PDB file of C-alpha atoms in Angstrom:
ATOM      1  CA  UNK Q   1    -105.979 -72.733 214.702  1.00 45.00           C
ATOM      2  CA  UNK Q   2    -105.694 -69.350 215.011  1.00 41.00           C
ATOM      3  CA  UNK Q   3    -107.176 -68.432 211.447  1.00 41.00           C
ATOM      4  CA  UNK Q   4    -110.116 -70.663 211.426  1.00 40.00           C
ATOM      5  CA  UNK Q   5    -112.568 -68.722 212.045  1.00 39.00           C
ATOM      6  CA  UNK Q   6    -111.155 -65.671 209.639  1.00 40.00           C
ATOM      7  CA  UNK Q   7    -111.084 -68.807 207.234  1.00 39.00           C
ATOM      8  CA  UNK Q   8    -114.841 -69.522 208.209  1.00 39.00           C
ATOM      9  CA  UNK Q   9    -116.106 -66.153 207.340  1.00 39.00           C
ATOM     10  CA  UNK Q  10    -114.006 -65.491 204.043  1.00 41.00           C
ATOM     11  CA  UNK Q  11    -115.230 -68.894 202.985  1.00 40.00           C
ATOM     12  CA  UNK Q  12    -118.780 -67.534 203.615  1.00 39.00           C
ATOM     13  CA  UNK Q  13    -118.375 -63.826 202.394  1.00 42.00           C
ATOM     14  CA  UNK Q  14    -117.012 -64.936 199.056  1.00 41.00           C
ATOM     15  CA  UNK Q  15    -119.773 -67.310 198.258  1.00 40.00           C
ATOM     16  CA  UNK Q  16    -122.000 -64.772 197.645  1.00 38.00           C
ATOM     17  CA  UNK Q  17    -124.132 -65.942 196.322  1.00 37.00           C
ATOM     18  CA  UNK Q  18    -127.295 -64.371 194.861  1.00 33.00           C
ATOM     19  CA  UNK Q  19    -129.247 -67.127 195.350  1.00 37.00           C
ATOM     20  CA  UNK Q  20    -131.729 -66.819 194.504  1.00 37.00           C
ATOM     21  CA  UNK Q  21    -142.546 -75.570 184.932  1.00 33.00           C
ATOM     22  CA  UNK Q  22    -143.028 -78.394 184.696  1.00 32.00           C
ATOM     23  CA  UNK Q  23    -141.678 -77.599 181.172  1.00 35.00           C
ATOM     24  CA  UNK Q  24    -138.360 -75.527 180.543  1.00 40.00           C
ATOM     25  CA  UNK Q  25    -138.740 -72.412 179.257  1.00 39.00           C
ATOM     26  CA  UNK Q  26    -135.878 -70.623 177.865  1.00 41.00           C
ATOM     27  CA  UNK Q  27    -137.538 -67.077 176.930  1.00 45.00           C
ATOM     28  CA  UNK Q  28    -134.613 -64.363 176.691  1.00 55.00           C
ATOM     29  CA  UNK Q  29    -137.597 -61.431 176.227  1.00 61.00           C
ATOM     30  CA  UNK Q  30    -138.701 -61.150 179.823  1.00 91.00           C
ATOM     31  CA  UNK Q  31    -136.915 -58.959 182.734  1.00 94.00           C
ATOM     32  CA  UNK Q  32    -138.260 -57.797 185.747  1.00 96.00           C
ATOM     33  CA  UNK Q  33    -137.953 -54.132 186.230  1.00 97.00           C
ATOM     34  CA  UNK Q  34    -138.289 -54.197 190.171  1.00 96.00           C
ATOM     35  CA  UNK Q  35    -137.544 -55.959 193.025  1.00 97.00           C
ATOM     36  CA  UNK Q  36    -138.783 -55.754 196.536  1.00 97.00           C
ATOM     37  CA  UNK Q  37    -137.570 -57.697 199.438  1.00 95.00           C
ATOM     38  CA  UNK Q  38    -138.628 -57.260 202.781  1.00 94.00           C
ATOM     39  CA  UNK Q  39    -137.715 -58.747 206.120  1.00 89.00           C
ATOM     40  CA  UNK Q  40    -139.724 -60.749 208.783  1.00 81.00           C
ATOM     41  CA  UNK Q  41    -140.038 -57.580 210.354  1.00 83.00           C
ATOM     42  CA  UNK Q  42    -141.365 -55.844 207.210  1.00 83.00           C
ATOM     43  CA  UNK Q  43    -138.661 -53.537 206.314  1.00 90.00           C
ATOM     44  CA  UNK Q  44    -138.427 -53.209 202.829  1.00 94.00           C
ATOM     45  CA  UNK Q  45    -135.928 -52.561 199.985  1.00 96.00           C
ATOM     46  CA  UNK Q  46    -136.717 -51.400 196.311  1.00 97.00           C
ATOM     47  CA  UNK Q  47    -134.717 -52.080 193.713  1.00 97.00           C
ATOM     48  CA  UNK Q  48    -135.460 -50.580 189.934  1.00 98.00           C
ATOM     49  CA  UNK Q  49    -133.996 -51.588 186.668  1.00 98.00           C
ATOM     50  CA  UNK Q  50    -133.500 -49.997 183.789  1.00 97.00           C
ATOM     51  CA  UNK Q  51    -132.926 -51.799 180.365  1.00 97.00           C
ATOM     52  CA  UNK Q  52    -131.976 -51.129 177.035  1.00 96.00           C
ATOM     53  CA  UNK Q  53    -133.901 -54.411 175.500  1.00 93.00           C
ATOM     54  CA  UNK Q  54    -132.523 -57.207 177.041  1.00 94.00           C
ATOM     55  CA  UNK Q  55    -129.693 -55.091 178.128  1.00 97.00           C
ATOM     56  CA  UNK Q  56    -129.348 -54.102 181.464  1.00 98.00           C
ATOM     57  CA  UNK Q  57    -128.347 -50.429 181.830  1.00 98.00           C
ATOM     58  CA  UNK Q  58    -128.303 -50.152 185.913  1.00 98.00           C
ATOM     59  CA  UNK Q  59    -129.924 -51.049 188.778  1.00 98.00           C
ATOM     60  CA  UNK Q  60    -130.427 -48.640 191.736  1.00 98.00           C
ATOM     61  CA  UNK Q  61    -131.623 -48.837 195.423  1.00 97.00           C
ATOM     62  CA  UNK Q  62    -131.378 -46.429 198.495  1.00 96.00           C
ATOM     63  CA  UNK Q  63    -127.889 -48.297 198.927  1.00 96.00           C
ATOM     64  CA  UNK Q  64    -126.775 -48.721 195.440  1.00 97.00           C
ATOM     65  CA  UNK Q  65    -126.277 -47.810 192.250  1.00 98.00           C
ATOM     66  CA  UNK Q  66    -124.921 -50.528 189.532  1.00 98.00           C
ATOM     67  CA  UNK Q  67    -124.115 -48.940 186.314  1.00 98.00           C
ATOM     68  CA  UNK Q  68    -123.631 -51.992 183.276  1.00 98.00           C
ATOM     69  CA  UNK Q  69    -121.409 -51.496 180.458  1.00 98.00           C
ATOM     70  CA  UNK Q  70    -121.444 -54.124 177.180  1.00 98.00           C
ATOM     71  CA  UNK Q  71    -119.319 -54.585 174.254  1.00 97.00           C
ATOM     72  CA  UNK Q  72    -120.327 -56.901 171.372  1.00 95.00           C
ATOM     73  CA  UNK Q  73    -123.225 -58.401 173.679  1.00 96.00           C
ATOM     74  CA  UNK Q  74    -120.922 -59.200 176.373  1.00 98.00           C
ATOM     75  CA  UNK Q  75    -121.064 -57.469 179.968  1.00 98.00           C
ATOM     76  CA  UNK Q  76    -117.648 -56.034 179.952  1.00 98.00           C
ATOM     77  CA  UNK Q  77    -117.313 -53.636 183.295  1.00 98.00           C
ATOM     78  CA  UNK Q  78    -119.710 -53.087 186.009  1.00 98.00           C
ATOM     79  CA  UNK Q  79    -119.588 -50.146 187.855  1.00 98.00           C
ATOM     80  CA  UNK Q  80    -121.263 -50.450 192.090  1.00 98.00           C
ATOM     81  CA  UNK Q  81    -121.323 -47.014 193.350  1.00 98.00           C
ATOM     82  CA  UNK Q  82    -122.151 -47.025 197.610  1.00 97.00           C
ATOM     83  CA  UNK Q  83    -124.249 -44.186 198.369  1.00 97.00           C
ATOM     84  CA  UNK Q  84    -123.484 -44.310 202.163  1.00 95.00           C
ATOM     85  CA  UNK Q  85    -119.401 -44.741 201.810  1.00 95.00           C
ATOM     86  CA  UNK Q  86    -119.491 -42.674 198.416  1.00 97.00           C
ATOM     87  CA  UNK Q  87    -116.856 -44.970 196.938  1.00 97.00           C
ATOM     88  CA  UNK Q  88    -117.287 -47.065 193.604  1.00 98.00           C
ATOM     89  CA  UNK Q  89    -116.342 -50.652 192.819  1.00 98.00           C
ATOM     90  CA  UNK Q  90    -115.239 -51.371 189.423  1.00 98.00           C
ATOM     91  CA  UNK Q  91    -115.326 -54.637 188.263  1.00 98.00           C
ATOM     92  CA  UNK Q  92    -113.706 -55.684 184.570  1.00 98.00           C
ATOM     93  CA  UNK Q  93    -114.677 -58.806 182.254  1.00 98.00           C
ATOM     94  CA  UNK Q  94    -112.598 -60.248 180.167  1.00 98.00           C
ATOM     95  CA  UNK Q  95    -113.903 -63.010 177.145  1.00 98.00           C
ATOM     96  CA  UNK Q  96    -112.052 -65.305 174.702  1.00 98.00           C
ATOM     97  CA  UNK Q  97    -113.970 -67.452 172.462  1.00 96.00           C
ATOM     98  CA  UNK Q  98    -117.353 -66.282 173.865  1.00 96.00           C
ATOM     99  CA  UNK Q  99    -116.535 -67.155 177.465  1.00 98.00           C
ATOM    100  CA  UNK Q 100    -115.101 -65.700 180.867  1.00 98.00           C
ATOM    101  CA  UNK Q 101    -111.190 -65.673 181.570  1.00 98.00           C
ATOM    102  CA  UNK Q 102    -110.794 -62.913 183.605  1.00 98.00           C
ATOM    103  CA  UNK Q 103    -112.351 -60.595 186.008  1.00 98.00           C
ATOM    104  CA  UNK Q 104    -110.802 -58.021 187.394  1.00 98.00           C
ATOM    105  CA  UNK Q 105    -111.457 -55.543 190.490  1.00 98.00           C
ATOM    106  CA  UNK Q 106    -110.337 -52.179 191.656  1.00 97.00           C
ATOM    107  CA  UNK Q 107    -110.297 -53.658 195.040  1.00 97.00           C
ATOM    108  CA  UNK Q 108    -106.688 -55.364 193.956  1.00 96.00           C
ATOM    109  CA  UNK Q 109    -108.105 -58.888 192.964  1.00 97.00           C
ATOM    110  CA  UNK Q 110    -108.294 -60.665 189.832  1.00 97.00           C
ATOM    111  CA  UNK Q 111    -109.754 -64.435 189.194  1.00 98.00           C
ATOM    112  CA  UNK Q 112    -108.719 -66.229 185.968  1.00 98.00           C
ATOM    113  CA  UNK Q 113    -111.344 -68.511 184.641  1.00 98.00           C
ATOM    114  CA  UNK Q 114    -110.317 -71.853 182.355  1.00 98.00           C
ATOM    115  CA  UNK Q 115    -112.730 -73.473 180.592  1.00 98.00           C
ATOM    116  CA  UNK Q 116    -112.151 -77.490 180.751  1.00 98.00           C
ATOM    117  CA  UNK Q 117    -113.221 -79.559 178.198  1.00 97.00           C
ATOM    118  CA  UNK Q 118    -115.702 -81.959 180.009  1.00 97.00           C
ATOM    119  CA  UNK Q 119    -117.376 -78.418 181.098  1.00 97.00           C
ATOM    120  CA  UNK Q 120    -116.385 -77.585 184.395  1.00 98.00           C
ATOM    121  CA  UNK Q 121    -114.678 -74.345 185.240  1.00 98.00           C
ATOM    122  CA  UNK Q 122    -111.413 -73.775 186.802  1.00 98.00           C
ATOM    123  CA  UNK Q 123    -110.644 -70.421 188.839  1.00 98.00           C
ATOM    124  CA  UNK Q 124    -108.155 -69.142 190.819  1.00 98.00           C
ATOM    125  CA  UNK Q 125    -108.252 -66.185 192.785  1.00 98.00           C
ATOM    126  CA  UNK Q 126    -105.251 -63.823 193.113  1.00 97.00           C
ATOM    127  CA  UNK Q 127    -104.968 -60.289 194.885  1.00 96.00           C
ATOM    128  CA  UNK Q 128    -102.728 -58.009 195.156  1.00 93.00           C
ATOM    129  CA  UNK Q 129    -100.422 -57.732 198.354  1.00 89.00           C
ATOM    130  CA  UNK Q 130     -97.436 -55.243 196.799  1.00 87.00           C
ATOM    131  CA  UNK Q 131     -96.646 -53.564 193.459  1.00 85.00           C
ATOM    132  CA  UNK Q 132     -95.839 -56.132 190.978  1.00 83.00           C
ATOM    133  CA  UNK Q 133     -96.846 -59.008 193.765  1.00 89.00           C
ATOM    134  CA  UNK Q 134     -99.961 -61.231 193.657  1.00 92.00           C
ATOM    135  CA  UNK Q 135    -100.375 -64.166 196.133  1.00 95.00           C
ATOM    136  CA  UNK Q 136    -103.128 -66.489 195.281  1.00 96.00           C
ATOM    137  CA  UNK Q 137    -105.925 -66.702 197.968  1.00 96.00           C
ATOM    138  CA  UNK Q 138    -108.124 -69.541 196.825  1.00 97.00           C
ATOM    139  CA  UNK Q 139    -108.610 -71.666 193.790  1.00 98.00           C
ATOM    140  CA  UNK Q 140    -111.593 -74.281 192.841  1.00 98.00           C
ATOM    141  CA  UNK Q 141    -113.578 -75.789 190.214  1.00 98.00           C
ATOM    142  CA  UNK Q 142    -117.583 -74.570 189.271  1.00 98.00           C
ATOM    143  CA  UNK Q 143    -119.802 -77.959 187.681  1.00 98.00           C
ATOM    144  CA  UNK Q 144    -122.117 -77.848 185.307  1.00 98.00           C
ATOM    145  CA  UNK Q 145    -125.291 -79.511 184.207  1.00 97.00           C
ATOM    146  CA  UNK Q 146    -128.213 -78.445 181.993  1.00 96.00           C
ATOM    147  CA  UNK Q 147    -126.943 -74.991 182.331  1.00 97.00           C
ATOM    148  CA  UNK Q 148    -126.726 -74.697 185.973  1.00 98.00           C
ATOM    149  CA  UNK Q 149    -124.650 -74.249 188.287  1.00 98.00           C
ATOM    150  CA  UNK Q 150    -124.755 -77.404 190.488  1.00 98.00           C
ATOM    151  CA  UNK Q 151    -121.329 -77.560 192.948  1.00 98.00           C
ATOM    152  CA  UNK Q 152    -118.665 -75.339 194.060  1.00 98.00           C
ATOM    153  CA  UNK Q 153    -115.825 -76.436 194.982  1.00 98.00           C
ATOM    154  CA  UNK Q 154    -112.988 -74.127 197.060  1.00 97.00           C
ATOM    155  CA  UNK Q 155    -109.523 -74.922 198.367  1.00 97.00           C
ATOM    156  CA  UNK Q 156    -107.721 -72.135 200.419  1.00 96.00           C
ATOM    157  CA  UNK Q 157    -104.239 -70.970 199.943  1.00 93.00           C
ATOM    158  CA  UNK Q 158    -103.940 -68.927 202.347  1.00 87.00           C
ATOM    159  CA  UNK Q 159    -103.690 -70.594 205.529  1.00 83.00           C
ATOM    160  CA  UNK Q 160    -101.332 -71.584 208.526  1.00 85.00           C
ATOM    161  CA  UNK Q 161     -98.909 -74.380 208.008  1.00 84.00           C
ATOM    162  CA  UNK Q 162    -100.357 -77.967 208.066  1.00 83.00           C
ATOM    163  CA  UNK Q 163    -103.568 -76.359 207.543  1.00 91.00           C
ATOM    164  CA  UNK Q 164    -105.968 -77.914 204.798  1.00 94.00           C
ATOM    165  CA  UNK Q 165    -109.208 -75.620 204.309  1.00 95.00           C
ATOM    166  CA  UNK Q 166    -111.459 -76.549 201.812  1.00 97.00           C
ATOM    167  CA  UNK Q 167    -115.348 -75.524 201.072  1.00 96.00           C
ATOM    168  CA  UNK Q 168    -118.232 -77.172 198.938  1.00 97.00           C
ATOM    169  CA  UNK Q 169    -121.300 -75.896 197.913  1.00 97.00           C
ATOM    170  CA  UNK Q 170    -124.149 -77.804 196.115  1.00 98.00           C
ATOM    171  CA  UNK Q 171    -127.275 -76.564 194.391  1.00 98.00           C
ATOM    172  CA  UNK Q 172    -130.657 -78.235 193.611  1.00 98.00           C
ATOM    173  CA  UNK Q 173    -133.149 -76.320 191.239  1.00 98.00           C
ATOM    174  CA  UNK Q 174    -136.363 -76.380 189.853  1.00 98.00           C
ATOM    175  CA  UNK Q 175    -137.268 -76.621 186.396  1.00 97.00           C
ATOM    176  CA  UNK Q 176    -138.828 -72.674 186.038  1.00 97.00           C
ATOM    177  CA  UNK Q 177    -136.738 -70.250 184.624  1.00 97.00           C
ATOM    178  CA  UNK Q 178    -134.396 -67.353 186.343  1.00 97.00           C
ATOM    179  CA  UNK Q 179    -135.156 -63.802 185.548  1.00 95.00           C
ATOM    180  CA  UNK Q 180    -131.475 -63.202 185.805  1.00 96.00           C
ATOM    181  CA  UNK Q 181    -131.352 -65.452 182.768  1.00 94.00           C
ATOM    182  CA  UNK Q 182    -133.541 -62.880 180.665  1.00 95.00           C
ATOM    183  CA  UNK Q 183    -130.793 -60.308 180.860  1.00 97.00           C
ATOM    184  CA  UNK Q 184    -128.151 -60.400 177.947  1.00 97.00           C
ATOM    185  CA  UNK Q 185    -124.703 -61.684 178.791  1.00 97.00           C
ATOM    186  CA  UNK Q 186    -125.391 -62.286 182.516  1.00 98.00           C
ATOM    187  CA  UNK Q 187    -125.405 -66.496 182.189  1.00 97.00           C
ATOM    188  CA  UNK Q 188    -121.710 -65.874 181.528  1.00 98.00           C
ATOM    189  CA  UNK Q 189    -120.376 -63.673 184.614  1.00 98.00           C
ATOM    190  CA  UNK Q 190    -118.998 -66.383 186.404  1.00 98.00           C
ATOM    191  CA  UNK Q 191    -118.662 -64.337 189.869  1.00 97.00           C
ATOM    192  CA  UNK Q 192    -122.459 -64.460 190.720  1.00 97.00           C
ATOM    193  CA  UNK Q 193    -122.907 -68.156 191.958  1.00 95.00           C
ATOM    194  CA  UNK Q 194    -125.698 -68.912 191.264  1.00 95.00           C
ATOM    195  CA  UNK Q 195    -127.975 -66.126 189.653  1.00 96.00           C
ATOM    196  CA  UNK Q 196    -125.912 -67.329 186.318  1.00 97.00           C
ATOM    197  CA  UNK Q 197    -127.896 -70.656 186.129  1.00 98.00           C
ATOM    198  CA  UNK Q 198    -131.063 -71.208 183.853  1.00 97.00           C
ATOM    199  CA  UNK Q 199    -133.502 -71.962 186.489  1.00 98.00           C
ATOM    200  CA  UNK Q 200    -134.075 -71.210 190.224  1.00 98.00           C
ATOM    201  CA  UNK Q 201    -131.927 -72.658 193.117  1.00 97.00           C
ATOM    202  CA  UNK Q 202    -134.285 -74.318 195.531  1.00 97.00           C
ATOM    203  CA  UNK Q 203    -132.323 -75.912 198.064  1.00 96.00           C
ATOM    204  CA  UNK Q 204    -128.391 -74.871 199.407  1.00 96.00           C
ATOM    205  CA  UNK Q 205    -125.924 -77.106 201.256  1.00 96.00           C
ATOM    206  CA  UNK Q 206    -122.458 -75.905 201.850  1.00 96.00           C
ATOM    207  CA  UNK Q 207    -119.983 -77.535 203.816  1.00 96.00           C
ATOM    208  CA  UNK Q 208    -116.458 -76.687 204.990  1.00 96.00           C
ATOM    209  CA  UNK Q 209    -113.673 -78.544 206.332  1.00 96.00           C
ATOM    210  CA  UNK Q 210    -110.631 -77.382 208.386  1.00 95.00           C
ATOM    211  CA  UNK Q 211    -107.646 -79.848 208.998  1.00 94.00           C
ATOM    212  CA  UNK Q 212    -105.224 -78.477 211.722  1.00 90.00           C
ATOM    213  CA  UNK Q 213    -102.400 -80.920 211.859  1.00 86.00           C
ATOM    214  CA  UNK Q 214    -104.589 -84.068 213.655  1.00 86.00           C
ATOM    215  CA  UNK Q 215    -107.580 -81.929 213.829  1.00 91.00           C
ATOM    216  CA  UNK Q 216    -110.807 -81.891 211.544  1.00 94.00           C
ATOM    217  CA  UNK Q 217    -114.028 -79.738 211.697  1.00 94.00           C
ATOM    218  CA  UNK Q 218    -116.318 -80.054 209.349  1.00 94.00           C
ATOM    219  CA  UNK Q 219    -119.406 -78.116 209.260  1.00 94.00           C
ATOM    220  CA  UNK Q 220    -122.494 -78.719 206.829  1.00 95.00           C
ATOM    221  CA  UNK Q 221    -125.398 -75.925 206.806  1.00 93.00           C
ATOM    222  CA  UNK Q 222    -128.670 -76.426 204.083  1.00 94.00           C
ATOM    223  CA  UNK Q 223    -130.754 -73.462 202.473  1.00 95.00           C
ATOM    224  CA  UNK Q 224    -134.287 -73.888 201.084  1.00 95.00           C
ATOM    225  CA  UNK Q 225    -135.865 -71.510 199.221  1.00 96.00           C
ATOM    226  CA  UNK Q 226    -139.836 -71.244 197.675  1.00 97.00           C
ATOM    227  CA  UNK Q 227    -141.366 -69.956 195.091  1.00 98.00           C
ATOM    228  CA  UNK Q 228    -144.747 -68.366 193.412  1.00 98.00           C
ATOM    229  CA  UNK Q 229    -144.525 -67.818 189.355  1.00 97.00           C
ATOM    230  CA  UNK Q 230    -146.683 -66.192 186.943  1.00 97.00           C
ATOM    231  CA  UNK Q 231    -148.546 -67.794 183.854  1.00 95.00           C
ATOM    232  CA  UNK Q 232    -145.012 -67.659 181.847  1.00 95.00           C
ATOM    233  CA  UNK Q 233    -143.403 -69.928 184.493  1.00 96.00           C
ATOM    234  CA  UNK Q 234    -140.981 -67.250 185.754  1.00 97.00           C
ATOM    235  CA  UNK Q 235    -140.918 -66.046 189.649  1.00 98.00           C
ATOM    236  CA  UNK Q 236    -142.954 -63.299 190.986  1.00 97.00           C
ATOM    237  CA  UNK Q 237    -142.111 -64.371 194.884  1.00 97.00           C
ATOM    238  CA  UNK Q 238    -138.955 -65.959 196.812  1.00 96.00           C
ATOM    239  CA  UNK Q 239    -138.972 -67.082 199.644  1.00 96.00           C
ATOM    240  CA  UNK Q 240    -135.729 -67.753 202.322  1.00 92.00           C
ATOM    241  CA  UNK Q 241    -135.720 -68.563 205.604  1.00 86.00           C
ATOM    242  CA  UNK Q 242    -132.120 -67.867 205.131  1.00 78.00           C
ATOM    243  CA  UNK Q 243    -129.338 -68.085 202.700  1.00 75.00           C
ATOM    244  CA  UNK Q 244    -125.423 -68.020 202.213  1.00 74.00           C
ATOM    245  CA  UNK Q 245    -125.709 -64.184 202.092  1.00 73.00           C
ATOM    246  CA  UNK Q 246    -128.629 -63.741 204.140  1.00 74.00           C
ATOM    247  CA  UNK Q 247    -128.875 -65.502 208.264  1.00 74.00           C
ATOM    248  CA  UNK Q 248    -132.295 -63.721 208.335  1.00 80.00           C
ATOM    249  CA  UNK Q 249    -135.596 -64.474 206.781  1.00 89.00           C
ATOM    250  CA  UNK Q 250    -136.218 -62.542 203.242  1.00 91.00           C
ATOM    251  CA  UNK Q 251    -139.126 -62.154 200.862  1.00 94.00           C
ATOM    252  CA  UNK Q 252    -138.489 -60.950 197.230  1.00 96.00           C
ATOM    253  CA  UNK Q 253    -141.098 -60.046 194.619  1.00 97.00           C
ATOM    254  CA  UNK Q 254    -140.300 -59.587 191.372  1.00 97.00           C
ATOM    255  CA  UNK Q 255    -142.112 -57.183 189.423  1.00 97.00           C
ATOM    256  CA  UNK Q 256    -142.163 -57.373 185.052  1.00 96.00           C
TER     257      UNK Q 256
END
C-alpha cells in the first residue's frame, strides 16, 4: 500500500483537466481575447490572448507565458515559459492523416495516440527513466460522442506488485459552444481533457480504484460547473465550486 496515495495524486495531477443553446452552434470566427478568474476571496488572474485570425499566437499572465507554433493549420509545438522558475516547457505534436499520434515533452515523456476505428482513442504514456530507456507509466482509452469528450479511462503501470490502479472520468455537457473550440487546431490536442470538446463540460465525476492484493478502495468525487453566455450562445462566465484542477471555488469571465 505504500504507493497509494503517490498513485492518488498522479492520477489527479495528470487529469488536468481544463475544464472548463438550445441549438448547436459551431462558429470557428469567435475567440475570446481575455480571461479573468478570481477566487472566493477575490483575488484575481488576467490572462490575454493574442491571435493571428483564428490562430492563437500566445497567451500570457503574471505566471505564464504560452508561445503557439502551427504548421499547415495544425498546432505543432507549444512553448510554456514560468516567469517565477524561469524555465520553459516544450511540448511537440505530431499528426498523421489529420490527427494526433504523438506528443512529446522536454520533461522526458512522450504519449502515443491511436486512433480506433469505432472512434475512441488509445494512449499510452511513456517517460524516460535512462538514455535509450522508456518505462510506460499509464495507458487508457478517451470516448467520443458528438465531438466531445465524454469518459476517460486510465490504467496504471507503475505500481507495486498485485497492485491494480485504475481511474475513470466522465463528462456531461451542455449544448453551447466552447471558446476553446474557436481556436484553429486546438479540438485535436488530445492532452487538454476536456477544453478539446465542442461544447462546455457541466458536470465531472471521476472515480479511482486501488486493488492491494484482497484490498479495494474506490473513491468517486463529482464537479459541477455553471454558466452565463452572450447572444451568440458562447460563455462569458464559469462558474466552479471546484474542479479536478481546482479544490477551491473559481469564477472565469471570458472577454471577446
Amino acid at each position: 500500500m505504500k504507493n497509494i496515495t503517490k498513485i492518488f495524486f498522479l492520477i489527479f495531477t495528470i487529469t488536468l483537466v481544463l475544464s472548463s443553446c438550445a441549438n448547436d452552434v459551431d462558429d470557428k470566427g469567435k475567440v475570446f481575447v481575455k480571461i479573468i478568474e478570481s477566487t472566493e476571496n477575490n483575488i484575481s488572474e488576467t490572462s490575454v490572448f493574442k491571435y493571428n485570425g483564428n490562430h492563437i499566437v500566445s497567451a500570457e499572465n503574471s505566471k505564464q507565458k504560452i508561445d503557439y507554433t502551427y504548421k499547415e493549420g495544425f498546432i505543432t509545438k507549444i512553448l510554456i515559459f514560468d516567469k517565477e522558475n524561469e524555465t520553459t516547457v516544450v511540448l511537440e505534436y505530431k499528426y498523421s492523416k489529420g490527427k494526433l499520434v504523438q506528443l512529446t515533452s522536454s520533461e522526458d515523456y512522450k504519449i502515443y495516440y491511436t486512433h480506433n476505428t469505432d472512434g475512441t482513442v488509445s494512449f499510452e504514456k511513456f517517460k524516460r527513466i535512462s538514455e535509450g530507456e522508456d518505462e510506460r507509466v499509464y495507458h487508457g482509452v478517451l470516448y467520443f460522442k458528438k465531438k466531445n469528450l465524454i469518459k476517460k479511462e486510465i490504467s496504471f503501470d507503475i505500481v507495486d506488485e498485485d497492485q491494480v490502479i485504475t481511474s475513470k472520468i466522465e463528462f456531461s455537457y451542455d449544448t453551447y459552444n466552447n471558446p476553446y473550440n474557436s481556436i484553429l487546431g486546438y479540438e485535436k490536442l488530445l492532452d487538454k481533457g476536456a477544453a478539446v470538446s465542442k461544447n462546455n463540460v457541466m458536470m465531472t465525476v471521476a472515480e479511482t480504484t486501488v486493488v492491494d492484493g484482497d484490498q479495494t478502495i474506490s473513491s468517486a468525487k463529482m464537479y459541477t460547473t455553471s454558466y452565463k453566455y452572450d447572444s451568440d450562445n458562447y460563455p462569458i462566465e464559469q462558474v466552479s465550486e471546484a474542479s479536478l484542477n481546482n479544490p477551491n471555488y473559481s469564477k472565469i469571465q471570458y472577454l471577446y
